[in-house]
N, CA, C and O atoms as CSV, one atom per row, in Angstrom:
chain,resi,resn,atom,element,x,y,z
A,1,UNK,N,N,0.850,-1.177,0.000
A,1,UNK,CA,C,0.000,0.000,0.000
A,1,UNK,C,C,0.894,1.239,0.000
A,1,UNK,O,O,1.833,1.402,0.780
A,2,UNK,N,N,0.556,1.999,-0.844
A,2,UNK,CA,C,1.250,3.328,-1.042
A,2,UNK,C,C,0.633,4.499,0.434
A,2,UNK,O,O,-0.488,4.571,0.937
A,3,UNK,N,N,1.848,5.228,0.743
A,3,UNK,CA,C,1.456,6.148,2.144
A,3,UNK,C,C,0.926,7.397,1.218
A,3,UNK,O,O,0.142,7.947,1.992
A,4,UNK,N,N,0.910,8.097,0.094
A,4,UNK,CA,C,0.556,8.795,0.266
A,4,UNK,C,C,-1.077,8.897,-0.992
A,4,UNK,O,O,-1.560,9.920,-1.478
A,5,UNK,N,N,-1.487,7.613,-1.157
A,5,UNK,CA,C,-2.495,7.160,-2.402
A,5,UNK,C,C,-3.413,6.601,-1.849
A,5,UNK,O,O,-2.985,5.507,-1.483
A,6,UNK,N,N,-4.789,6.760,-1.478
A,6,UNK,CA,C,-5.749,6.198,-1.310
A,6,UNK,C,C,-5.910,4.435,-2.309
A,6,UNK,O,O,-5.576,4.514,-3.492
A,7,UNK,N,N,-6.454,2.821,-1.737
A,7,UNK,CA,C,-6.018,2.172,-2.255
A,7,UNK,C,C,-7.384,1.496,-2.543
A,7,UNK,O,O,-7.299,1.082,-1.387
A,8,UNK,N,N,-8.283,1.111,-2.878
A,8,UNK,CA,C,-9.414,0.462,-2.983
A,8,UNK,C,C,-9.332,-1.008,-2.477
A,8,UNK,O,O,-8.945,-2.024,-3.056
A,9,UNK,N,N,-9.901,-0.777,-0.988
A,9,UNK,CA,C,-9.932,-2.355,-0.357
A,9,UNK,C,C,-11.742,-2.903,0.081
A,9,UNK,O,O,-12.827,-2.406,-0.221
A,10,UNK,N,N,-11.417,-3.965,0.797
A,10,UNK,CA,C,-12.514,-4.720,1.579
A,10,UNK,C,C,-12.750,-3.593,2.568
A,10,UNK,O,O,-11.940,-2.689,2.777
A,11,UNK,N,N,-14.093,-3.744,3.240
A,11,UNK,CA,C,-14.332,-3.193,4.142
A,11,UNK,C,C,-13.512,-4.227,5.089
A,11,UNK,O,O,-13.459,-5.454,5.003
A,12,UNK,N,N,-12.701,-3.093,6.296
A,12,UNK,CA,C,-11.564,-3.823,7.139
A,12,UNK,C,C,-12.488,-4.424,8.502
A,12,UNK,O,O,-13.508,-3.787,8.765
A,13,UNK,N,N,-12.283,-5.164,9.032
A,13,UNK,CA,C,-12.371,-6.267,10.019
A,13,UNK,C,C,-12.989,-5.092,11.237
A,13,UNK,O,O,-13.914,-5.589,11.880
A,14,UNK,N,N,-12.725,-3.990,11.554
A,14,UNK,CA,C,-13.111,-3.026,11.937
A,14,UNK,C,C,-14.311,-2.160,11.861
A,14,UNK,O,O,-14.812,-1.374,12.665
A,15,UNK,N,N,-14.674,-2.590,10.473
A,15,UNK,CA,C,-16.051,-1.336,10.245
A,15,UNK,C,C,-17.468,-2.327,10.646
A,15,UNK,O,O,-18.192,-2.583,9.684
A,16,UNK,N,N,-17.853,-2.839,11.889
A,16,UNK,CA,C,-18.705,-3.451,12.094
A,16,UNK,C,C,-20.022,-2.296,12.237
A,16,UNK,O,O,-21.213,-2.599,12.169
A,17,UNK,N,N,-19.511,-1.012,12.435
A,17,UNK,CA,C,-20.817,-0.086,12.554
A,17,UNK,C,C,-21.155,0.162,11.264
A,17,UNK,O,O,-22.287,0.624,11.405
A,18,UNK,N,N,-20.869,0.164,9.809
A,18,UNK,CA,C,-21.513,0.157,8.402
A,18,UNK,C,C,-22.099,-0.743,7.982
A,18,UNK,O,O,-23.112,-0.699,7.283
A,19,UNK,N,N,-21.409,-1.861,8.439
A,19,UNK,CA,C,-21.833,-3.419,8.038
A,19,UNK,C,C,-23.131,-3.252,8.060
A,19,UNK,O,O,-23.801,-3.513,7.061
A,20,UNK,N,N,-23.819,-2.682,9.476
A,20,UNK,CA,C,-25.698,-3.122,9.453
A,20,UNK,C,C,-25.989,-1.902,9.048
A,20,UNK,O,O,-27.181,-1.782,8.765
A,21,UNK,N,N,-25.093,-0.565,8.859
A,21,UNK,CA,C,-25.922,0.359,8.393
A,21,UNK,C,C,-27.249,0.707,7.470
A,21,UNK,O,O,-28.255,1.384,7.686
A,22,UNK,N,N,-26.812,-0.026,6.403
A,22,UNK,CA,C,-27.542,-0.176,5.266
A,22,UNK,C,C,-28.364,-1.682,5.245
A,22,UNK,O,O,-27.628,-2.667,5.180
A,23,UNK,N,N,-29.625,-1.887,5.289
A,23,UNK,CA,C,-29.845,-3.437,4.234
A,23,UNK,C,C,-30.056,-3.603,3.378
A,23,UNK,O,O,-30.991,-3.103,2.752
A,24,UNK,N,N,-29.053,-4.588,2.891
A,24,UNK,CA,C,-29.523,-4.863,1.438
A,24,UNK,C,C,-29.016,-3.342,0.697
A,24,UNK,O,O,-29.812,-2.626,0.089
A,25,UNK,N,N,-27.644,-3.030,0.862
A,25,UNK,CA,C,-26.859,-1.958,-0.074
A,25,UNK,C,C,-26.784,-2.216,-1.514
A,25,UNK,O,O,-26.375,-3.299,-1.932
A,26,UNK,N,N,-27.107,-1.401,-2.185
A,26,UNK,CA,C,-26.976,-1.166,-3.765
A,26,UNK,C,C,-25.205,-1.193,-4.254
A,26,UNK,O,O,-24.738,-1.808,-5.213
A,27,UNK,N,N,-24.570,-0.456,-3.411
A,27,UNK,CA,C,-23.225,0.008,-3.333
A,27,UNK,C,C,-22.882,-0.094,-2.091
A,27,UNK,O,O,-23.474,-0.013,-1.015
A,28,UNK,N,N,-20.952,-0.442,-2.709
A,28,UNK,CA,C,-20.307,0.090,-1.638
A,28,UNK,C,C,-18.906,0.052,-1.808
A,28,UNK,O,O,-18.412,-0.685,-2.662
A,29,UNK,N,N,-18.317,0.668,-1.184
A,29,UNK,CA,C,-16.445,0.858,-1.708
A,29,UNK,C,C,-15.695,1.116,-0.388
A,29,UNK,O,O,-16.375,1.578,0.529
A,30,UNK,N,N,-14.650,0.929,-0.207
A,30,UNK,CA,C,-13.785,1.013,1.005
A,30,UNK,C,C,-12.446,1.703,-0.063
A,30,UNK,O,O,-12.102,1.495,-1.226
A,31,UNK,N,N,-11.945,2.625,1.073
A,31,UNK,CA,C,-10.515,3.055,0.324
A,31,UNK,C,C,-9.413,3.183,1.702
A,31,UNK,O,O,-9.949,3.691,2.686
A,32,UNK,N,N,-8.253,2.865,1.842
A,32,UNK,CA,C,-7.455,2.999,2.560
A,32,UNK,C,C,-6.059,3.427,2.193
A,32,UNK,O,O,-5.380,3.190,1.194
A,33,UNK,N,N,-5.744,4.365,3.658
A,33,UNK,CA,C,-4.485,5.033,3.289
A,33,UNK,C,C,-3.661,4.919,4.426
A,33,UNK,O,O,-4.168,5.125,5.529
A,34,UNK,N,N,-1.761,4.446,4.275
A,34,UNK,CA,C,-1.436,3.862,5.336
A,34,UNK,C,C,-0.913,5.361,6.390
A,34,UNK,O,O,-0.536,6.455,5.969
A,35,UNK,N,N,-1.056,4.934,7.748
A,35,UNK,CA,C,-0.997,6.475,8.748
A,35,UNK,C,C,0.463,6.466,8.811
A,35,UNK,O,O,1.204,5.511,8.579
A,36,UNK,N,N,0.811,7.778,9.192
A,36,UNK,CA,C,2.253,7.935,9.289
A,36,UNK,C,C,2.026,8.501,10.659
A,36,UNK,O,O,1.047,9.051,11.163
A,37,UNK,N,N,3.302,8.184,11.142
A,37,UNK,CA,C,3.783,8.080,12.353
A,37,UNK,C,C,3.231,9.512,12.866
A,37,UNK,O,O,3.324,10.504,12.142
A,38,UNK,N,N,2.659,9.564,14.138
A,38,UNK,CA,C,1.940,10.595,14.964
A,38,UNK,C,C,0.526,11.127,14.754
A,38,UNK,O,O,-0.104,12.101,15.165
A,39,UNK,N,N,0.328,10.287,14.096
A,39,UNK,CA,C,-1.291,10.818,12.947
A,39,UNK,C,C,-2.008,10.270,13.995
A,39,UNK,O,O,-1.600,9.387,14.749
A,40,UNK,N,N,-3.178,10.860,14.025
A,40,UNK,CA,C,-4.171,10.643,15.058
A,40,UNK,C,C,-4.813,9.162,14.965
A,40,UNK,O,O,-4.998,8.884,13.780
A,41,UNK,N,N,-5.163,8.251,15.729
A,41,UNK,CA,C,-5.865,6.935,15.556
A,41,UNK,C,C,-7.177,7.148,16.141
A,41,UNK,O,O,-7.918,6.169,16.228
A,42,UNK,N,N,-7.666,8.536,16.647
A,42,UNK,CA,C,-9.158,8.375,16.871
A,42,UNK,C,C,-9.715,8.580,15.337
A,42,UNK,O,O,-8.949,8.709,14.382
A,43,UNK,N,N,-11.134,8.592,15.225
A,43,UNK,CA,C,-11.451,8.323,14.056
A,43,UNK,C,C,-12.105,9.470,13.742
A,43,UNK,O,O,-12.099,9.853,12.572
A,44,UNK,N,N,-12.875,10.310,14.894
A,44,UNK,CA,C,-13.371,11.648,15.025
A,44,UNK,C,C,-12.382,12.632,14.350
A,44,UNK,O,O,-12.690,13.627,13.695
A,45,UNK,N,N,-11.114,12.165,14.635
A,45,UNK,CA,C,-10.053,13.213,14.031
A,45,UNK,C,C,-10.270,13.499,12.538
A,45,UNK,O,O,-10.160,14.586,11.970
A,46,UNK,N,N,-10.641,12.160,11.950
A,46,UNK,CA,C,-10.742,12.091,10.053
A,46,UNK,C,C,-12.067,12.233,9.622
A,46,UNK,O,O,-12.612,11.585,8.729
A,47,UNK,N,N,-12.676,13.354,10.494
A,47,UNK,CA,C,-13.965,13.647,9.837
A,47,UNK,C,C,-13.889,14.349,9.042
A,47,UNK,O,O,-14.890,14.462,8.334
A,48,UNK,N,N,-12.706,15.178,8.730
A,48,UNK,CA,C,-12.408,16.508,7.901
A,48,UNK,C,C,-12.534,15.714,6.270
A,48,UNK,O,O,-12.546,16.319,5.198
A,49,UNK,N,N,-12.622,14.151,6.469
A,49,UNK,CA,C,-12.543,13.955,4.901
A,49,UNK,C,C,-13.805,14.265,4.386
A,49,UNK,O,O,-13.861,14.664,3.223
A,50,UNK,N,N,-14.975,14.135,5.139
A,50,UNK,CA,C,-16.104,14.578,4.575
A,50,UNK,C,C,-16.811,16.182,4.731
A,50,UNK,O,O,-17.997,16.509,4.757
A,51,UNK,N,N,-15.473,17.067,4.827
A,51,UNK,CA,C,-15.675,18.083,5.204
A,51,UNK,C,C,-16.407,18.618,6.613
A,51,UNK,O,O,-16.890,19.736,6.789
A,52,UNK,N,N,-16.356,17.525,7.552
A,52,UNK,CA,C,-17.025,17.680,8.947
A,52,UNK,C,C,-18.374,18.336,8.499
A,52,UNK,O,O,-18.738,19.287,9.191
A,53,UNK,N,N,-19.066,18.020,7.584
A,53,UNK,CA,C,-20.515,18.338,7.367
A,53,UNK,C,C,-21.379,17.457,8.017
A,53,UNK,O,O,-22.505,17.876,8.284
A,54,UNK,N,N,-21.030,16.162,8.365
A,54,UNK,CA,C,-21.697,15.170,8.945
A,54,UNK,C,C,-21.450,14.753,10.408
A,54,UNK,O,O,-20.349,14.456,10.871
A,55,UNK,N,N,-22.821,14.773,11.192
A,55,UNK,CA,C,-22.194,14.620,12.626
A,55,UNK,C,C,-22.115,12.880,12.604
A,55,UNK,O,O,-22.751,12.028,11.984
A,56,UNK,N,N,-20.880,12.817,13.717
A,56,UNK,CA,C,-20.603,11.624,14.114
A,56,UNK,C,C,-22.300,10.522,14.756
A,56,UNK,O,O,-22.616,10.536,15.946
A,57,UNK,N,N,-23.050,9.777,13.779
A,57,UNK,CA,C,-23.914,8.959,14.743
A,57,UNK,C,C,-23.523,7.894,15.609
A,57,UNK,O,O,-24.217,7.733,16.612
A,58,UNK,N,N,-22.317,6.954,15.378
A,58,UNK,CA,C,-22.413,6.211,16.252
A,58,UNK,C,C,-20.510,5.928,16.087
A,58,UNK,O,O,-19.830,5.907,15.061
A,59,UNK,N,N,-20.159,5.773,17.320
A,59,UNK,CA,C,-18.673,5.512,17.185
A,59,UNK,C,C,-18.144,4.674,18.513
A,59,UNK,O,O,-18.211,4.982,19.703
A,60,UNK,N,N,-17.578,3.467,17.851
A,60,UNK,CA,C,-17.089,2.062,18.551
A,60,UNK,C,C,-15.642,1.829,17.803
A,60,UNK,O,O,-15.242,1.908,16.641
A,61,UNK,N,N,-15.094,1.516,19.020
A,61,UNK,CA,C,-13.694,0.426,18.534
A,61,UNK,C,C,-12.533,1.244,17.645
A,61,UNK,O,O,-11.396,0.847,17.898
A,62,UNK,N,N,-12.609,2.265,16.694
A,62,UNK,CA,C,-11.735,2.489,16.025
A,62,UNK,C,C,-12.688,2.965,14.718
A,62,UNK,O,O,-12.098,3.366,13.715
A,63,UNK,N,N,-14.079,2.925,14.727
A,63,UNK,CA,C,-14.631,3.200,14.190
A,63,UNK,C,C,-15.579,4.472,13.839
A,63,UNK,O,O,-16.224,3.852,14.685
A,64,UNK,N,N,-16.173,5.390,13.529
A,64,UNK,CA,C,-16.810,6.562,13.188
A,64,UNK,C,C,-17.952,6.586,12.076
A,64,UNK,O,O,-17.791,6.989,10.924
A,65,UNK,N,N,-18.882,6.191,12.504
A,65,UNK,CA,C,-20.316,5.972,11.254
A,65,UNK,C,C,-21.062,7.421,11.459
A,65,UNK,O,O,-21.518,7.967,12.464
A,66,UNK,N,N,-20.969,7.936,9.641
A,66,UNK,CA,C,-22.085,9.305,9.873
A,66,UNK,C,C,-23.014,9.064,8.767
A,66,UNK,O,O,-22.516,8.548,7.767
A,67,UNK,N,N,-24.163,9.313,8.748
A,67,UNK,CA,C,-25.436,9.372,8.254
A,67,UNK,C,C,-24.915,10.454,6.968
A,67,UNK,O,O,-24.613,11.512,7.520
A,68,UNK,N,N,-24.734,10.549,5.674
A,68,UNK,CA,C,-24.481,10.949,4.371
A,68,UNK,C,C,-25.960,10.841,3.516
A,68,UNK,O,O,-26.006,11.191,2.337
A,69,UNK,N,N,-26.887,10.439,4.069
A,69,UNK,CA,C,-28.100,10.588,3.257
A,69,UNK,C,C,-28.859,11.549,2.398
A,69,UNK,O,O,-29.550,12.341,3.040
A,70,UNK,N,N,-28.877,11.610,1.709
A,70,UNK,CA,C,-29.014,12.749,0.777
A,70,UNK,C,C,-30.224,12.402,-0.466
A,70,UNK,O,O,-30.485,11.219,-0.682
A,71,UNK,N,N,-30.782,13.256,-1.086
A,71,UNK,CA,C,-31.424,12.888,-2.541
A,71,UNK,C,C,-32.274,11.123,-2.151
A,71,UNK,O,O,-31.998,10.089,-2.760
A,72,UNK,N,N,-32.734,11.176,-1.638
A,72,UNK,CA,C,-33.956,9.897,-1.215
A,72,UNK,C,C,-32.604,8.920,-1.189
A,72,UNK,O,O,-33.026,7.785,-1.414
A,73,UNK,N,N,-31.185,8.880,-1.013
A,73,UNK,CA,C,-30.612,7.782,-0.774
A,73,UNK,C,C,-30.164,7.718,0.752
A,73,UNK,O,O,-29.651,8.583,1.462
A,74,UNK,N,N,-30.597,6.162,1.063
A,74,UNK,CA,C,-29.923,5.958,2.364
A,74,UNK,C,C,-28.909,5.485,2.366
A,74,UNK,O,O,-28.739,4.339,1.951
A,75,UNK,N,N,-27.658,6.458,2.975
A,75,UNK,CA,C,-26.316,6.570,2.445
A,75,UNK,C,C,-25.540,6.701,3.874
A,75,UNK,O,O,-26.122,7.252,4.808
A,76,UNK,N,N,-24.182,6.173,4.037
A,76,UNK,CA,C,-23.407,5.852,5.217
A,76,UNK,C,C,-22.136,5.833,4.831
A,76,UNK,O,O,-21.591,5.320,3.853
A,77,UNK,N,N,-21.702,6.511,5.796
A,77,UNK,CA,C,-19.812,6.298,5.355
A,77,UNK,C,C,-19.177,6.273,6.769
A,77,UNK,O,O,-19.509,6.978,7.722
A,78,UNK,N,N,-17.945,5.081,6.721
A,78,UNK,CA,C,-17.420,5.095,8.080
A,78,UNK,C,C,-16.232,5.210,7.745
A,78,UNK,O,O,-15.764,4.910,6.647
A,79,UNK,N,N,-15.375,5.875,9.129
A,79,UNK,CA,C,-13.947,6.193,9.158
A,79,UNK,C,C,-13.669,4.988,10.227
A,79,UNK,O,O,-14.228,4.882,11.319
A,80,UNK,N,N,-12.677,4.093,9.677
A,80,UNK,CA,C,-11.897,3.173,10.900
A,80,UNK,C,C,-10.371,3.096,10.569
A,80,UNK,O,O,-9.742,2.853,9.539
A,81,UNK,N,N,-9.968,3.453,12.082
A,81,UNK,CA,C,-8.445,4.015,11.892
A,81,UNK,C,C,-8.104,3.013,12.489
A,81,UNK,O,O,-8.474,3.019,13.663
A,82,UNK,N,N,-7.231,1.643,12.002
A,82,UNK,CA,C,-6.369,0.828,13.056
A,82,UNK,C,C,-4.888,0.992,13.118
A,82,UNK,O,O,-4.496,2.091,12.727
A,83,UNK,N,N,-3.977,0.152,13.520
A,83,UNK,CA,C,-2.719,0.397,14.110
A,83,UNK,C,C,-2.026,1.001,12.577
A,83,UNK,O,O,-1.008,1.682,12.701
A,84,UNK,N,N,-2.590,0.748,11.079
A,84,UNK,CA,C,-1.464,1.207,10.316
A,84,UNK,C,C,-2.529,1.564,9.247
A,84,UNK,O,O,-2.363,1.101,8.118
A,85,UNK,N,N,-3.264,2.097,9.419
A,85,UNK,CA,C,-4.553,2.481,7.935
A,85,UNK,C,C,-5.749,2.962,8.986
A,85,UNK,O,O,-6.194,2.614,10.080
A,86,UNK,N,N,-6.008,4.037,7.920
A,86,UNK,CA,C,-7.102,5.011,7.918
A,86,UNK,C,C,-7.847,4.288,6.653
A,86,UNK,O,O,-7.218,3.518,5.927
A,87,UNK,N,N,-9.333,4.610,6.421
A,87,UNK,CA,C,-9.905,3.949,5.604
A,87,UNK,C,C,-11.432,4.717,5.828
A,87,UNK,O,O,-11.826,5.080,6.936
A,88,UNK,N,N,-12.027,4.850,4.851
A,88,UNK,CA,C,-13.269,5.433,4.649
A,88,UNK,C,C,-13.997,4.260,3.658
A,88,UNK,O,O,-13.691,3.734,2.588
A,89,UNK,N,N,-15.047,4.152,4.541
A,89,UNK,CA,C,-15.710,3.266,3.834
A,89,UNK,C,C,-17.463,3.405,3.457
A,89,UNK,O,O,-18.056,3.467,4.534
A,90,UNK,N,N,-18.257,3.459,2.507
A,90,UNK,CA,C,-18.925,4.145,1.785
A,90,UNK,C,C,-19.959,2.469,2.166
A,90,UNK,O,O,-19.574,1.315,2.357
A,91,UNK,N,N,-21.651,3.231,2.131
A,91,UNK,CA,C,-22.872,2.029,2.018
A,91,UNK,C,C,-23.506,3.144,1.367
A,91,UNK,O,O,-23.385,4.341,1.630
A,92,UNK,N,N,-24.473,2.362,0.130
A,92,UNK,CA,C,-25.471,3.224,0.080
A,92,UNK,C,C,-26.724,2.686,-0.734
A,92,UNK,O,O,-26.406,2.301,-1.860
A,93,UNK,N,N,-27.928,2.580,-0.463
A,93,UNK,CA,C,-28.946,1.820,-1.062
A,93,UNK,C,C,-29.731,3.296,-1.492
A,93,UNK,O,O,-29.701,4.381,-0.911
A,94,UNK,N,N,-30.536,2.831,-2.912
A,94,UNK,CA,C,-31.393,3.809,-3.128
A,94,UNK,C,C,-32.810,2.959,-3.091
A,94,UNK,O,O,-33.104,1.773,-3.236
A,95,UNK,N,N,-33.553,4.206,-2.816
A,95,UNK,CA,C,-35.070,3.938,-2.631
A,95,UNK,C,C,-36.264,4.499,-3.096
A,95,UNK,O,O,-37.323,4.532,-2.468
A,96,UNK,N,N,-35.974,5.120,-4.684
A,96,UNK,CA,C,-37.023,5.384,-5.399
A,96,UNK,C,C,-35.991,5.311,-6.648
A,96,UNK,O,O,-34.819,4.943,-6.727
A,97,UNK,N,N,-37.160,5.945,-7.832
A,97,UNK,CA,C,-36.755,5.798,-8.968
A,97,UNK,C,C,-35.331,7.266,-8.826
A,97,UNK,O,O,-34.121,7.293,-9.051
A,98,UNK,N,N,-36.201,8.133,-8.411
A,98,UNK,CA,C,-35.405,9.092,-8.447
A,98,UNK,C,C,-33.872,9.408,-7.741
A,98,UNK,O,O,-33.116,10.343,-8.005
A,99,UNK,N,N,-33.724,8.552,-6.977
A,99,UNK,CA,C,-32.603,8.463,-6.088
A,99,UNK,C,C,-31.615,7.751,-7.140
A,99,UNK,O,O,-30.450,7.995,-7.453
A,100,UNK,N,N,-32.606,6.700,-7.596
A,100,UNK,CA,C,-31.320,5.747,-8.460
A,100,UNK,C,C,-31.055,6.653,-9.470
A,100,UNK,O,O,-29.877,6.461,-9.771
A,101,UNK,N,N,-31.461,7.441,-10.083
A,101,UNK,CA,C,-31.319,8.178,-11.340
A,101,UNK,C,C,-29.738,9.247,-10.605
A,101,UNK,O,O,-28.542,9.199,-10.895
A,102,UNK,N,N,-30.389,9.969,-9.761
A,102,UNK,CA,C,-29.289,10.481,-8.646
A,102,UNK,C,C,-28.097,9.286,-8.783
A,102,UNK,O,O,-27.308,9.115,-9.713
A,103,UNK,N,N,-28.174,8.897,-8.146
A,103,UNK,CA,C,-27.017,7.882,-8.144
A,103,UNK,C,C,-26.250,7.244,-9.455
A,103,UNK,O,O,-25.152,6.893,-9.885
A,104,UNK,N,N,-26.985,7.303,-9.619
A,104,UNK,CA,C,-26.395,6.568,-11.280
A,104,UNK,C,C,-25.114,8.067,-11.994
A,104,UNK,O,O,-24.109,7.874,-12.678
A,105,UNK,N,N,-25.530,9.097,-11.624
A,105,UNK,CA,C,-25.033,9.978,-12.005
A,105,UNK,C,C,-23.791,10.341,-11.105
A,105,UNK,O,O,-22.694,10.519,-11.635
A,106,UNK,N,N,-23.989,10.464,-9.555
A,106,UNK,CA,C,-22.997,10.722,-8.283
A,106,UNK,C,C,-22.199,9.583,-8.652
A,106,UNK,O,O,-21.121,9.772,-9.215
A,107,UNK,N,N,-22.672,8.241,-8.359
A,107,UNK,CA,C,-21.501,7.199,-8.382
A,107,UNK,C,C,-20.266,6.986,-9.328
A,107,UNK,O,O,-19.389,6.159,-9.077
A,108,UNK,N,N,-20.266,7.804,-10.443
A,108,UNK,CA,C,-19.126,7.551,-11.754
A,108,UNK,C,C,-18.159,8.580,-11.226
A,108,UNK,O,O,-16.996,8.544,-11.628
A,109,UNK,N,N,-18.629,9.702,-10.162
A,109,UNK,CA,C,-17.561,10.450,-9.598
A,109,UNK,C,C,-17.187,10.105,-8.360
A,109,UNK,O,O,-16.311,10.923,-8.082
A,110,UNK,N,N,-17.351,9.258,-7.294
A,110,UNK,CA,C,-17.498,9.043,-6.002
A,110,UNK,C,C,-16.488,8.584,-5.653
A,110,UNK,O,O,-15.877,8.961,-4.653
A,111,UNK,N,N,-16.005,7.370,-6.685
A,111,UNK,CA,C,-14.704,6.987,-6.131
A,111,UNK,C,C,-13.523,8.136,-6.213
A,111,UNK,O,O,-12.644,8.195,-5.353
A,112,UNK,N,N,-13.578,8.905,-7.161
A,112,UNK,CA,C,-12.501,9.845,-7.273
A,112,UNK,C,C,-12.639,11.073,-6.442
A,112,UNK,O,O,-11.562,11.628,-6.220
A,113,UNK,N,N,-13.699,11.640,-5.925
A,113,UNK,CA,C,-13.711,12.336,-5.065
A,113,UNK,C,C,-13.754,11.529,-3.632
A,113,UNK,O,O,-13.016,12.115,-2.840
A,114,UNK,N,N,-14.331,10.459,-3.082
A,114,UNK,CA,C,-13.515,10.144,-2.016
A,114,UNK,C,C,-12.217,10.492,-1.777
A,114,UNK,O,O,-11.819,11.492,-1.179
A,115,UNK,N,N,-11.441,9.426,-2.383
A,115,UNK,CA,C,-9.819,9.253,-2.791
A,115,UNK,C,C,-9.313,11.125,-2.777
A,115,UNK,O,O,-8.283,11.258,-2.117
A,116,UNK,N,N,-9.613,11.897,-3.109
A,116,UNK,CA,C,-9.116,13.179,-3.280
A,116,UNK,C,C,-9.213,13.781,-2.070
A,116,UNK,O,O,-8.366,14.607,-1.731
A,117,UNK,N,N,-10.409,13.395,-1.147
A,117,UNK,CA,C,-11.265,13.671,-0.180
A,117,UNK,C,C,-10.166,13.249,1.122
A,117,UNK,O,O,-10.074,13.914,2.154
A,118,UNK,N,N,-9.585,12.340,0.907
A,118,UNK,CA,C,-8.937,11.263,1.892
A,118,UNK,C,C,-7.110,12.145,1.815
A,118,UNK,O,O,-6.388,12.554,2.724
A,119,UNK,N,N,-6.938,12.136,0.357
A,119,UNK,CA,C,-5.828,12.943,-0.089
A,119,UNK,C,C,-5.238,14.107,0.554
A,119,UNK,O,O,-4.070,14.345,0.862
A,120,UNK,N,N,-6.596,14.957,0.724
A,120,UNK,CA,C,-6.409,16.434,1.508
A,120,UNK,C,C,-6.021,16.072,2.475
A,120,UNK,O,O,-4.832,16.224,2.756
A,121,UNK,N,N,-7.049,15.361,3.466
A,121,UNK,CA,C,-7.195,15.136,4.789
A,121,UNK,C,C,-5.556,14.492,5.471
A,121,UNK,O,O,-4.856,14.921,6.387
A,122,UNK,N,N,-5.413,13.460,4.668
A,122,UNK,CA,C,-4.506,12.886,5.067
A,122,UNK,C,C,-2.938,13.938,5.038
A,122,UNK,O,O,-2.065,13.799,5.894
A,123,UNK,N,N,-2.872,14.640,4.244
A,123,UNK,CA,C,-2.053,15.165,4.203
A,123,UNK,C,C,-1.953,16.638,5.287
A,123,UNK,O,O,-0.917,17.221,5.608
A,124,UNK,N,N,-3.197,16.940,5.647
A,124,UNK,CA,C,-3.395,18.405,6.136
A,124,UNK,C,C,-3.000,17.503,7.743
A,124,UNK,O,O,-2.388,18.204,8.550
A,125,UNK,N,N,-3.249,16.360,8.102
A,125,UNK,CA,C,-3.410,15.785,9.682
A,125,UNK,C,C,-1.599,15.412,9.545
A,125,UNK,O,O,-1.054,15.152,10.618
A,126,UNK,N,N,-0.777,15.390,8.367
A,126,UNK,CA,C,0.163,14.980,8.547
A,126,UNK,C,C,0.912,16.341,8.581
A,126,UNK,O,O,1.765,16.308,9.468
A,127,UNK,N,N,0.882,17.674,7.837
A,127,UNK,CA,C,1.501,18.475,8.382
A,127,UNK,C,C,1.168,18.842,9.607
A,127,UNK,O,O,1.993,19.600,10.116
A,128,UNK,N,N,0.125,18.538,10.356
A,128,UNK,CA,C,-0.188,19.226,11.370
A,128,UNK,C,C,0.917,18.142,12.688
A,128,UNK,O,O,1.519,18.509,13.697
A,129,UNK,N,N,0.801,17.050,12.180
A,129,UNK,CA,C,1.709,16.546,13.014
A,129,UNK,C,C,3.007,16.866,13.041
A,129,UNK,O,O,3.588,16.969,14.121
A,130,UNK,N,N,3.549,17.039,12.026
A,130,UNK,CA,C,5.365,17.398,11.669
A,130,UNK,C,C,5.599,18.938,12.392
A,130,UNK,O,O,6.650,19.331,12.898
A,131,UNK,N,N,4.322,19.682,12.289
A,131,UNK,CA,C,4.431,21.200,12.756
A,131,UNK,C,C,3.285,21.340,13.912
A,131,UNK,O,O,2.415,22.210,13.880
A,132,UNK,N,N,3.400,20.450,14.841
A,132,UNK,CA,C,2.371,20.782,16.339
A,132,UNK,C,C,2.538,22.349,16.653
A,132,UNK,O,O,3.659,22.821,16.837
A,133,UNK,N,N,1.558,23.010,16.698
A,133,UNK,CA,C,1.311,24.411,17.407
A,133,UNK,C,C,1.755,24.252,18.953
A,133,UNK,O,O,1.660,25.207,19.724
């Protein structure tokens, strides 16, 4: 795994709060990026990948699940930080015609704005470590 490239994996052994988020998900994608030394391992810390627009609903173990629902989709993304990877991991089922139409359109960009999403973040939590205030 590359430290500074978001990598397209499994949802990790960790994200047990997404797992039931969704039933019966339409989608879903996991991306991981490996932490460098002093980077935060709470998971609250890597909310900035989703622009901290989303409050934290439920957070266990290494894990961070926020409610992303939007456009009639019931949509979930979790942050789980373990001993050597950060990872954002994406659920999302649609539930009308119109959501899927939505979606059909969001999803051809999603993976690449995650990954870009993760890019910033990861990098803004790593200068902040090299240069502590």
């Amino acid at each position: 795994m590359l430290k500074d490239k978001p990598v397209a994996v499994r949802f990790p052994e960790g994200a047990q709060l997404i797992r039931t988020a969704v039933d019966r998900p339409d989608y879903q994608d996991a991306y991981a990026m490996e932490l460098l030394p002093g980077m935060p391992r709470d998971p609250a810390a890597w909310t900035g990948i989703l622009r901290d627009a989303f409050p934290i609903a439920a957070k266990q173990d290494g894990e961070a699940l926020m409610n992303v629902s939007t456009a009639g989709l019931d949509a979930w993304a979790s942050i789980v930080v373990d001993d050597k990877y950060v990872t954002l991991c994406s659920s999302v089922k649609t539930n009308a015609w119109q959501s899927r139409l939505y979606w059909g359109v969001v999803k051809r960009v999603h993976p690449f704005m995650a990954r870009a999403m993760m890019v910033r973040t990861h990098r803004r939590l790593a200068l902040a470590t090299r240069n502590p205030v």
